[in-house]
mmCIF file of C-alpha atoms in Angstrom:
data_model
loop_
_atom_site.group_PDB
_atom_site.id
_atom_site.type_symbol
_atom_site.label_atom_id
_atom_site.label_comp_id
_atom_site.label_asym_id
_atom_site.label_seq_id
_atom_site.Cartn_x
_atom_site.Cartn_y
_atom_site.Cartn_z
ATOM 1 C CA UNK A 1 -13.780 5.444 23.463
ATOM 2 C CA UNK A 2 -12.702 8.638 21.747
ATOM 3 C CA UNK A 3 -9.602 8.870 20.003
ATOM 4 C CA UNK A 4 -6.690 11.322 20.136
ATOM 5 C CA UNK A 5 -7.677 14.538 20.174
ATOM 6 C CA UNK A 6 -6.255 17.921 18.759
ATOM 7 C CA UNK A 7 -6.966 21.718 18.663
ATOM 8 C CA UNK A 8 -7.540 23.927 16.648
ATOM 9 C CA UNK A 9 -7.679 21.819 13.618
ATOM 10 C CA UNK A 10 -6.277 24.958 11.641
ATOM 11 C CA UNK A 11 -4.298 27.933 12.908
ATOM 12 C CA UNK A 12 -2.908 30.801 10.811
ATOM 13 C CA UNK A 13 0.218 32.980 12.309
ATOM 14 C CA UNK A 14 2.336 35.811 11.682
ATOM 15 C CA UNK A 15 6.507 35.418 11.420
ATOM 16 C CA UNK A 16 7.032 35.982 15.156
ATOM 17 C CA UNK A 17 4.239 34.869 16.648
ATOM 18 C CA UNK A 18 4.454 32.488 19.322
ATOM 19 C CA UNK A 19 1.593 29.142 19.011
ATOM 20 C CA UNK A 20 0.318 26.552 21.669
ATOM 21 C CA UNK A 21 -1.419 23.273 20.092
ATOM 22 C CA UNK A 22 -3.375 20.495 22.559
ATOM 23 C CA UNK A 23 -3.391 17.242 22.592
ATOM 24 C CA UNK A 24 -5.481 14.775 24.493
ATOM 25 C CA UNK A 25 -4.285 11.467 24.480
ATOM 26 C CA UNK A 26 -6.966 8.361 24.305
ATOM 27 C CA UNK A 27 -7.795 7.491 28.124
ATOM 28 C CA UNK A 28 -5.734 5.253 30.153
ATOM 29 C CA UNK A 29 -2.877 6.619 27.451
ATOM 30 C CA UNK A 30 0.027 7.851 29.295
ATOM 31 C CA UNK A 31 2.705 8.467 26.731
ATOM 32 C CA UNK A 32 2.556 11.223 24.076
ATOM 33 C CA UNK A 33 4.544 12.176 21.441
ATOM 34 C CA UNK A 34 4.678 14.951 18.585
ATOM 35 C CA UNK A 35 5.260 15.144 15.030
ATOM 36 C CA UNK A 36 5.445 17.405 12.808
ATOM 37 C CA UNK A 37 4.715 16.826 8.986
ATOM 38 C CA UNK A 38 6.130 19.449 6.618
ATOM 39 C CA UNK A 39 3.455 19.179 2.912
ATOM 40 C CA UNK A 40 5.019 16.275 0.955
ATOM 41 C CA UNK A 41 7.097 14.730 3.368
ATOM 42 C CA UNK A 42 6.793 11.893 6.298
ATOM 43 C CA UNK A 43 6.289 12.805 10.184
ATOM 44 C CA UNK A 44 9.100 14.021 11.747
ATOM 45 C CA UNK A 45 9.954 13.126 15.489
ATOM 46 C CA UNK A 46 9.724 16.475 17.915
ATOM 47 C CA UNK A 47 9.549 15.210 21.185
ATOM 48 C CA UNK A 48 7.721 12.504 23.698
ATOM 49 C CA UNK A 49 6.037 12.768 26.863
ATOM 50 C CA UNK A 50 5.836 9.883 29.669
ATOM 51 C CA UNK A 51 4.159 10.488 32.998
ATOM 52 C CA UNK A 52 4.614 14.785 32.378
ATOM 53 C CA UNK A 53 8.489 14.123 31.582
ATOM 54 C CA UNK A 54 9.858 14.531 28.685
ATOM 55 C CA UNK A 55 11.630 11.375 27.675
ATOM 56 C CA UNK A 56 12.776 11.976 23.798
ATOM 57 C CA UNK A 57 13.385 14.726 21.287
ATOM 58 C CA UNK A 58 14.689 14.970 17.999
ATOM 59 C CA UNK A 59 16.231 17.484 15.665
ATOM 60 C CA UNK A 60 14.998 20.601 16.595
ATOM 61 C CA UNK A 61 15.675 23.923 17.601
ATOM 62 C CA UNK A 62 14.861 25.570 21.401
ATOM 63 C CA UNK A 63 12.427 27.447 20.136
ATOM 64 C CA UNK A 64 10.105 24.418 20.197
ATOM 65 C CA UNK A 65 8.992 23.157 23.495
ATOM 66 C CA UNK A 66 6.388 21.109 24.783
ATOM 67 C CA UNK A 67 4.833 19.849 28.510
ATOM 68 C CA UNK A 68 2.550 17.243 29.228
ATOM 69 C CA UNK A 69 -0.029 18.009 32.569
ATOM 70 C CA UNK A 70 -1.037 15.387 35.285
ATOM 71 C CA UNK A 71 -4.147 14.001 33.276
ATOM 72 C CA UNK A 72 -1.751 13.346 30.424
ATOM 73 C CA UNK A 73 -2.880 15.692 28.211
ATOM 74 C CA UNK A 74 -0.065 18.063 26.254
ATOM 75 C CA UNK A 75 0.713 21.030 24.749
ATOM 76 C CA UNK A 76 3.611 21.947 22.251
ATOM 77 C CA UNK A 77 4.538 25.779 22.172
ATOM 78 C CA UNK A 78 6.777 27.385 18.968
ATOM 79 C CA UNK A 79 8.178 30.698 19.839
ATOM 80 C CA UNK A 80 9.866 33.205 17.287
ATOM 81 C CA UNK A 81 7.717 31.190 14.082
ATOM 82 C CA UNK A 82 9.429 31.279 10.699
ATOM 83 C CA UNK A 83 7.697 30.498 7.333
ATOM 84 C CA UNK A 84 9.478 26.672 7.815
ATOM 85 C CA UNK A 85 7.230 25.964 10.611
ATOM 86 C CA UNK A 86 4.190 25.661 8.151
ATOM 87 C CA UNK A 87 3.352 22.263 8.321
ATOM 88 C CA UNK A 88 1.088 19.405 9.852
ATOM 89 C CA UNK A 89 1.488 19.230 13.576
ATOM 90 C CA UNK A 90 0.233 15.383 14.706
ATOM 91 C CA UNK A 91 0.259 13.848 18.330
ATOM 92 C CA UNK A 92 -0.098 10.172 19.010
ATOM 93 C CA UNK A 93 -0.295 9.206 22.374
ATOM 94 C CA UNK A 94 0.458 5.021 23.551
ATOM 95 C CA UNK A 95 -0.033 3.299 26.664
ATOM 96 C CA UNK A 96 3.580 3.171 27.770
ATOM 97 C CA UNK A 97 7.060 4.665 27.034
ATOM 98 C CA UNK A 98 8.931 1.402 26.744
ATOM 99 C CA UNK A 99 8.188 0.580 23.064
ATOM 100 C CA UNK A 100 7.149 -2.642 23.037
ATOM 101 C CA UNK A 101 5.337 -5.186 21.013
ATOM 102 C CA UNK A 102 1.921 -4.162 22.581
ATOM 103 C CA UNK A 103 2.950 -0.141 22.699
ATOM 104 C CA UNK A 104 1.191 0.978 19.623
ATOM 105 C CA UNK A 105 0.929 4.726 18.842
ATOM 106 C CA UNK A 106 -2.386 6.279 18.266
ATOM 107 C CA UNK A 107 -2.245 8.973 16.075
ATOM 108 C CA UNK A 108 -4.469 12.577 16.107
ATOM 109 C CA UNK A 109 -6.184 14.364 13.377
ATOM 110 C CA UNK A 110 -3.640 16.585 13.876
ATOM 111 C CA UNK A 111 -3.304 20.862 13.255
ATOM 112 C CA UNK A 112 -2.218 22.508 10.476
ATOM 113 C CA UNK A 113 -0.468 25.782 11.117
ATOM 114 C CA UNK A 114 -0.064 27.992 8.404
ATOM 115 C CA UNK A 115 2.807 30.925 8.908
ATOM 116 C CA UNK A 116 2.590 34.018 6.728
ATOM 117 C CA UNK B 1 20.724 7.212 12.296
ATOM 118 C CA UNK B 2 18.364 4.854 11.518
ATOM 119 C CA UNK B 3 16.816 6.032 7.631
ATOM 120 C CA UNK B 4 13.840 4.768 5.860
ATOM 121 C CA UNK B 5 13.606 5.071 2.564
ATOM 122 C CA UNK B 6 10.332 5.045 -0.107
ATOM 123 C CA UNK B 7 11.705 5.081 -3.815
ATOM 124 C CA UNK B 8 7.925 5.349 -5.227
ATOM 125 C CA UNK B 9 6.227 8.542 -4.749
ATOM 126 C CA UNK B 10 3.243 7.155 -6.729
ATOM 127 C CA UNK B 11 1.741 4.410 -7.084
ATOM 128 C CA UNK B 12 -1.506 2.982 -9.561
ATOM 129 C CA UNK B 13 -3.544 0.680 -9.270
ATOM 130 C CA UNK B 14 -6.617 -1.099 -11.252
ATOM 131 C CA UNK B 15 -9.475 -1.740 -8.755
ATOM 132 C CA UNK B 16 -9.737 -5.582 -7.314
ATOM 133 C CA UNK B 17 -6.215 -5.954 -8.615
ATOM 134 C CA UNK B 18 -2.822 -6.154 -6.456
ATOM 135 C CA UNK B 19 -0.315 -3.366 -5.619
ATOM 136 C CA UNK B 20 3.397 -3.864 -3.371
ATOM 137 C CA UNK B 21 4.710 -0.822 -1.816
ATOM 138 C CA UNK B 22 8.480 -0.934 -1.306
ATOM 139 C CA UNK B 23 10.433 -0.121 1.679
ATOM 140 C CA UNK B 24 13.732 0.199 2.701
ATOM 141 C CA UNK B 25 15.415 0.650 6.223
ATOM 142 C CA UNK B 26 18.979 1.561 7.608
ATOM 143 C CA UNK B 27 19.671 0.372 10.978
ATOM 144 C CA UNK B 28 22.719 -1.371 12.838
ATOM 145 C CA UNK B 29 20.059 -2.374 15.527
ATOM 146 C CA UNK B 30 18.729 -5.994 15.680
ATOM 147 C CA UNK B 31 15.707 -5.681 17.319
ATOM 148 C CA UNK B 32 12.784 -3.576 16.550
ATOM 149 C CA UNK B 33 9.540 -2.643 14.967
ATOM 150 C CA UNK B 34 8.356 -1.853 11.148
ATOM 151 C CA UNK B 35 5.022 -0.520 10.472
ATOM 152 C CA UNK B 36 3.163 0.889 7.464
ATOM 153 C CA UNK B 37 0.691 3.963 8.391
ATOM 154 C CA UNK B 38 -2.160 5.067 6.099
ATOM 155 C CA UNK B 39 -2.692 8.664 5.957
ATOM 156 C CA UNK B 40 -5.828 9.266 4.105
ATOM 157 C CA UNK B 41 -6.986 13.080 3.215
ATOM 158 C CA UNK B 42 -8.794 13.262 7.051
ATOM 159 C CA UNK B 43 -5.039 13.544 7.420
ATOM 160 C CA UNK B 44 -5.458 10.669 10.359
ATOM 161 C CA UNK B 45 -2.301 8.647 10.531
ATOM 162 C CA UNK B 46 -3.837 4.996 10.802
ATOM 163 C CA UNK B 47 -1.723 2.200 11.494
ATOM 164 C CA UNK B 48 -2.251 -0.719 9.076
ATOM 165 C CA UNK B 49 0.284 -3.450 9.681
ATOM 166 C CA UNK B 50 3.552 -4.430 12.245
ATOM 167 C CA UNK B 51 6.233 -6.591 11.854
ATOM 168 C CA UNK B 52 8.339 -7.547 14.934
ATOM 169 C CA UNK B 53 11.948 -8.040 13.692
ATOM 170 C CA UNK B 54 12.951 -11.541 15.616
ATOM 171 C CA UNK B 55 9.570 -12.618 13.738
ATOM 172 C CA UNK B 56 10.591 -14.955 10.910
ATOM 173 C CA UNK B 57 7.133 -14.631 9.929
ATOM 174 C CA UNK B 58 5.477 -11.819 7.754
ATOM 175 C CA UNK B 59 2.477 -10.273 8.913
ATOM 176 C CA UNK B 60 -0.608 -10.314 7.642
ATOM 177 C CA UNK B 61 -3.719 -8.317 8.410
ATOM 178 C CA UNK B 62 -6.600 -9.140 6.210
ATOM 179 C CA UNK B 63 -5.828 -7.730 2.281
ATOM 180 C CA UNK B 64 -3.177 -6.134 3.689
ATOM 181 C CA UNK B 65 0.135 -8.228 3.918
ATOM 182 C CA UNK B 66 4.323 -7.594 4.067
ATOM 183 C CA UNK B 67 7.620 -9.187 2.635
ATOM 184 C CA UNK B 68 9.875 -8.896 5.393
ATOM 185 C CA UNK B 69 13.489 -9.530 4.035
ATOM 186 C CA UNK B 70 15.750 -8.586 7.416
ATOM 187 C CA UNK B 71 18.643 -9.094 5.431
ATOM 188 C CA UNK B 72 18.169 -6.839 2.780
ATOM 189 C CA UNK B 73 16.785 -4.220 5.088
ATOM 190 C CA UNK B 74 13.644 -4.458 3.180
ATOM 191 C CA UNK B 75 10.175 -4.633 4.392
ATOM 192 C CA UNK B 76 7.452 -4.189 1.232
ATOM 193 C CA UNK B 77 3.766 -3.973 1.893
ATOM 194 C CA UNK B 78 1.152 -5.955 -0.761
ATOM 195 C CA UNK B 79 -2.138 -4.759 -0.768
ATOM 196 C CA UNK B 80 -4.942 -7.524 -2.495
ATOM 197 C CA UNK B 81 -8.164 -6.818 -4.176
ATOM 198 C CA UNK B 82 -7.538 -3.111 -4.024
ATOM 199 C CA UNK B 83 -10.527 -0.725 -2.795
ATOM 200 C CA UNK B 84 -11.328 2.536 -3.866
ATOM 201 C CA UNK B 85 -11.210 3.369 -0.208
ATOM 202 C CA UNK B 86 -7.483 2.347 -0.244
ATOM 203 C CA UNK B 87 -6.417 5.233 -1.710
ATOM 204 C CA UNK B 88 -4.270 7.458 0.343
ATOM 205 C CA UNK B 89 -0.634 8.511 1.493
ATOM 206 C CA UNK B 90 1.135 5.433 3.124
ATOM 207 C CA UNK B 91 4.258 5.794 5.217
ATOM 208 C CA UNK B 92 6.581 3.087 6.584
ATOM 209 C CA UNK B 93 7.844 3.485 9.963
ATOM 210 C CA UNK B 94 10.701 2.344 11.977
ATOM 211 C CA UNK B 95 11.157 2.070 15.654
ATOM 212 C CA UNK B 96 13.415 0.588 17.772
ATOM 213 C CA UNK B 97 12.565 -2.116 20.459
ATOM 214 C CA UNK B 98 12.202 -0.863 24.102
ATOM 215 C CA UNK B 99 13.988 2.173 23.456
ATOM 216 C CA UNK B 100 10.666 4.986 24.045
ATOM 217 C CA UNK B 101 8.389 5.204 21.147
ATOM 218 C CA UNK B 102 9.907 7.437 18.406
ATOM 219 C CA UNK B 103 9.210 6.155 15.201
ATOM 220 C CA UNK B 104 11.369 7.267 11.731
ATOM 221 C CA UNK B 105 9.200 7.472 8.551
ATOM 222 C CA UNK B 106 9.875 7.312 5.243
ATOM 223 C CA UNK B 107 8.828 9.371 2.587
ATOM 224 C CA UNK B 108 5.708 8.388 1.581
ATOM 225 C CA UNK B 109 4.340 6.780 -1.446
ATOM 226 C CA UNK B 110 0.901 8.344 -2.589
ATOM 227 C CA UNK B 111 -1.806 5.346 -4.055
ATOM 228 C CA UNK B 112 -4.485 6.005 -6.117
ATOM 229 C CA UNK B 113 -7.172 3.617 -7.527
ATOM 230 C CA UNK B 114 -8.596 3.495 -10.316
ATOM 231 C CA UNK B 115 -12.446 2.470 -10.671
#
């Protein structure tokens, strides 16, 4: 079975510009969650997906959102980027939302978006 | 919050020989998960080893095995007969028990083996 996948693997934007990154969670996965991973540091919590609603999200501003469609695959969208949005952007998708012993996540390759 | 913290940013270590990666957690939960995740230059995050907090017992996966000190908030991973392919970023992660999947990392601690 294929893994997690994401796209593009690499993306370079303006200040400004607005991004969309995709995520396609392993089959039968219906639980998805994003990360972001700023160079030198560990993953960072952005939001999770369950079943196209959005069940979690951590520290960050409105200008990130995110939306999961009815064969469980997602997309996270920055608006307005700033140079601080440079980082690693990984998804990991899991079977379920209710984080239990057998809920592992599964993490992408992920995408690294470069802002100039 | 729950924190987790990685005091070693590097780590060496002689091929065949043994290596422990420390961890440290803040939580005033009781029940939930501890992981270590390999991140490797393919960037993949790959999950190496779990620990279930009401488990007295520390896991073990093959070379790859953790102290688990609940007490001490402290949950160290020991890596065995160390393989070149070992080498990579690893991250321990914190989540809490049927509360949705968000996991809190730590730092990171980069290993690197020597031939």
């Amino acid at each position: 079975d294929a893994g997690v996948t994401q796209s593009p693997t690499h993306l370079i934007k303006t200040r400004g510009q607005q991004v969309t990154l995709r995520c396609s969670p392993i089959s039968g996965h219906k639980s998805v969650s994003w990360y972001q991973q700023v160079l030198g540091q560990g993953p960072q919590f952005i939001f999770q997906y369950y079943e196209k609603e959005e069940r979690g999200r951590g520290n960050f501003p409105d200008r990130f959102s995110a939306r999961q469609f009815p064969n469980y695959s997602s997309e996270l969208n920055v608006n307005a980027l700033l140079l601080g949005d440079s980082a690693l952007y990984l998804c990991a998708s899991s079977l379920y939302l209710t984080g239990g012993a057998a809920d592992t996540q599964y993490f992408g390759p992920g995408t690294r978006l470069t802002v100039l | 919050a729950q924190t987790v913290t990685q005091s070693q940013p590097e780590m060496s270590v002689q091929e065949a020989e043994t290596v422990t990666l420390s961890c440290t957690y803040d939580t005033s939960e009781s029940d939930y998960y501890l992981f270590w995740y390999k991140q490797p230059p393919s960037r993949q995050m790959i999950l190496v080893i779990r620990q279930e907090a009401y488990k007295q017992q520390n896991a073990t996966e093959n070379r790859f095995s953790v102290n688990f000190q609940k007490a001490a908030k402290s949950f160290s991973l020991k890596i065995s007969d160390s393989q070149l392919g070992d080498a990579a970023m690893y991250f321990c992660a914190y989540r809490r028990r049927n509360a949705g999947n968000m996991l809190t990392f730590g730092g990171g601690t980069r290993l690197m083996v020597k031939p």
